[in-house]
PDB file of C-alpha atoms in Angstrom:
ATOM      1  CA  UNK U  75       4.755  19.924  10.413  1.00  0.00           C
ATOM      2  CA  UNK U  76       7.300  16.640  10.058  1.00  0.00           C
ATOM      3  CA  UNK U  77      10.082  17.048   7.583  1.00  0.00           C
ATOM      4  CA  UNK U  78      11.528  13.845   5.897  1.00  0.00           C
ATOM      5  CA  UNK U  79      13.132  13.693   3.181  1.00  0.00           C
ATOM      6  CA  UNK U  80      11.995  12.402  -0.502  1.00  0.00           C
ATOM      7  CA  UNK U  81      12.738   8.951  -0.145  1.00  0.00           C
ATOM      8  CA  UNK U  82      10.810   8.645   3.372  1.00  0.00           C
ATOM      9  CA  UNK U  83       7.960  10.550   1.557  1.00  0.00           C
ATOM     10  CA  UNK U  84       7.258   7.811  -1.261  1.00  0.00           C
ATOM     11  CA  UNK U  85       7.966   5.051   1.868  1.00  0.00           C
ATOM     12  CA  UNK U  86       5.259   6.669   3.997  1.00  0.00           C
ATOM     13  CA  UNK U  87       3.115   7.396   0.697  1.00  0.00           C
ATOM     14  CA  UNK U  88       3.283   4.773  -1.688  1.00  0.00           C
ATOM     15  CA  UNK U  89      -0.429   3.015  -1.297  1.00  0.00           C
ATOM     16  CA  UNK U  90      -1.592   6.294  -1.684  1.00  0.00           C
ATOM     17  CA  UNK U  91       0.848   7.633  -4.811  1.00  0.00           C
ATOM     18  CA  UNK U  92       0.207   3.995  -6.777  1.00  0.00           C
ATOM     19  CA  UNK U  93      -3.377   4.118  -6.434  1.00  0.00           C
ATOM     20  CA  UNK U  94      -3.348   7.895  -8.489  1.00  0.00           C
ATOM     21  CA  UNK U  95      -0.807   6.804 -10.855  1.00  0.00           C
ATOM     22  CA  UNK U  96      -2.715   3.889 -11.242  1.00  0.00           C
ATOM     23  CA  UNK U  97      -6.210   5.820 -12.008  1.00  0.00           C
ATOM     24  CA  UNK U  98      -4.002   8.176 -14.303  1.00  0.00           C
ATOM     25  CA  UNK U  99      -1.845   5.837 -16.059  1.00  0.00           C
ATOM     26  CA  UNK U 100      -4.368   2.746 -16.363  1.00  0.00           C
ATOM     27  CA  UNK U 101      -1.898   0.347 -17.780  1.00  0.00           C
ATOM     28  CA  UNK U 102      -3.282  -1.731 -20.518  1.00  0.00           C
ATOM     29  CA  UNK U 103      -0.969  -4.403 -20.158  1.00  0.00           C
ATOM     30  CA  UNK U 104      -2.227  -6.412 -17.091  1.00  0.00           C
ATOM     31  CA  UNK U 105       0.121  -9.584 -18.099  1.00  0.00           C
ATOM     32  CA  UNK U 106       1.012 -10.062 -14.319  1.00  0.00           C
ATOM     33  CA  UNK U 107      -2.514  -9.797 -13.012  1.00  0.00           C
ATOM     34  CA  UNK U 108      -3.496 -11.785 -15.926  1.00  0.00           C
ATOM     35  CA  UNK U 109      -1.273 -14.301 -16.975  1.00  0.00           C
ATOM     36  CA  UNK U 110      -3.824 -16.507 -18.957  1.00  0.00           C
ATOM     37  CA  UNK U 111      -5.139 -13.675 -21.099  1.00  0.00           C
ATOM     38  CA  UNK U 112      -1.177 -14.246 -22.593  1.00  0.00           C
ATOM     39  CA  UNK U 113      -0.603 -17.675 -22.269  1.00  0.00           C
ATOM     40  CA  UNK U 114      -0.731 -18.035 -26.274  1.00  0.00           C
ATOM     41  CA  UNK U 115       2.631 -15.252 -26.185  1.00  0.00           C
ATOM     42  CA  UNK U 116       4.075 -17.140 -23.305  1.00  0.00           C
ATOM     43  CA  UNK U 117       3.852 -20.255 -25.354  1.00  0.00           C
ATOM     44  CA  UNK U 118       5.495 -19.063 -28.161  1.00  0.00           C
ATOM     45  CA  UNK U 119       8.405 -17.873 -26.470  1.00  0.00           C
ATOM     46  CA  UNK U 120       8.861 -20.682 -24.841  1.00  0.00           C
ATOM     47  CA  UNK U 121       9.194 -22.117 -27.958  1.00  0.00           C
ATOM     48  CA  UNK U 122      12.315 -19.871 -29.000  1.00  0.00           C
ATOM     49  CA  UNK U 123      15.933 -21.847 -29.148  1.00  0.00           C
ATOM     50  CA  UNK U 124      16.532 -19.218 -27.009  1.00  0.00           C
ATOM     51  CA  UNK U 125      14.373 -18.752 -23.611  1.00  0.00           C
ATOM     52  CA  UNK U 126      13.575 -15.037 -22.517  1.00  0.00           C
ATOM     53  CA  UNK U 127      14.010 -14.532 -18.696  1.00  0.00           C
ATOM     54  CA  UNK U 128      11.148 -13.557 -17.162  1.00  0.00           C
ATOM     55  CA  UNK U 129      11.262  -9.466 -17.020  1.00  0.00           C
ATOM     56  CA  UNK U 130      12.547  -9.676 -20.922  1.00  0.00           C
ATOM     57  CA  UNK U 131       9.153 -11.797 -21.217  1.00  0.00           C
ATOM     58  CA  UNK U 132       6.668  -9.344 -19.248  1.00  0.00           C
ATOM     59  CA  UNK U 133       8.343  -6.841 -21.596  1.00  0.00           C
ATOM     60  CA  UNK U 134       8.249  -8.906 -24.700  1.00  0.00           C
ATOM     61  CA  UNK U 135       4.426  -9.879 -24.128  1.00  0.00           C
ATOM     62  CA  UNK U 136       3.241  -6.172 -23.418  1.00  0.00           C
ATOM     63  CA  UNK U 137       4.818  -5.101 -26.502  1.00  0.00           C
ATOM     64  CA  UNK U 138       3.107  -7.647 -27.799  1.00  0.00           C
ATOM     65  CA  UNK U 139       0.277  -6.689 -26.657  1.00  0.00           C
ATOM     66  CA  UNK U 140       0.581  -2.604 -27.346  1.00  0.00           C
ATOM     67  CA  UNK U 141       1.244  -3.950 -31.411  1.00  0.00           C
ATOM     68  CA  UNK U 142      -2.239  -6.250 -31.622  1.00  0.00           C
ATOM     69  CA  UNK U 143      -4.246  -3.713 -29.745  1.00  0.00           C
ATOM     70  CA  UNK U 144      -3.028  -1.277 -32.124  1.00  0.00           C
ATOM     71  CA  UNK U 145      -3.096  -3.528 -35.299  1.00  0.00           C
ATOM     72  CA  UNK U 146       0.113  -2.832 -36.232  1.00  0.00           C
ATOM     73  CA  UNK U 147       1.410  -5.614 -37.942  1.00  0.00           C
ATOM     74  CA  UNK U 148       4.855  -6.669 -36.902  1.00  0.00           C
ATOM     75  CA  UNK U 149       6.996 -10.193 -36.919  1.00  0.00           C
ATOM     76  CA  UNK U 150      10.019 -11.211 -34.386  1.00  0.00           C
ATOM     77  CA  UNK U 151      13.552 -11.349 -36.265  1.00  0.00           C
TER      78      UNK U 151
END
């Protein structure tokens, strides 16, 4: 039996560990495999004086997202 350590683990694993976290998890937000299904919340943040960068974006549209699936109603300050 081969020892390694946990970090060499997840490197040797990590097709197989993301596929099962995937099946478990099953994101809904699928912005990045996606992208047109959010244009219309890309637009309007481009829109902003302000410009997101693009991880406070993919966070910013999911959230998005999480609020209309679960029609909570909500506004940006």
């Amino acid at each position: 039996m081969k020892t390694m350590n946990f970090s060499e683990f997840l490197i040797e694993n990590k097709v197989a560990i993301r596929s099962q976290l995937s099946a478990i998890i099953d994101p809904t937000f699928k912005g990045i495999e996606n992208p047109l299904d959010y244009q219309g919340d890309i637009d309007v943040l481009l829109e902003l004086k302000r410009k997101p960068f693009p991880t406070q974006a993919t966070i910013i549209t999911a959230g998005v997202n999480h609020l209309k699936k679960k029609k909570i109603p909500s506004f940006i300050l």
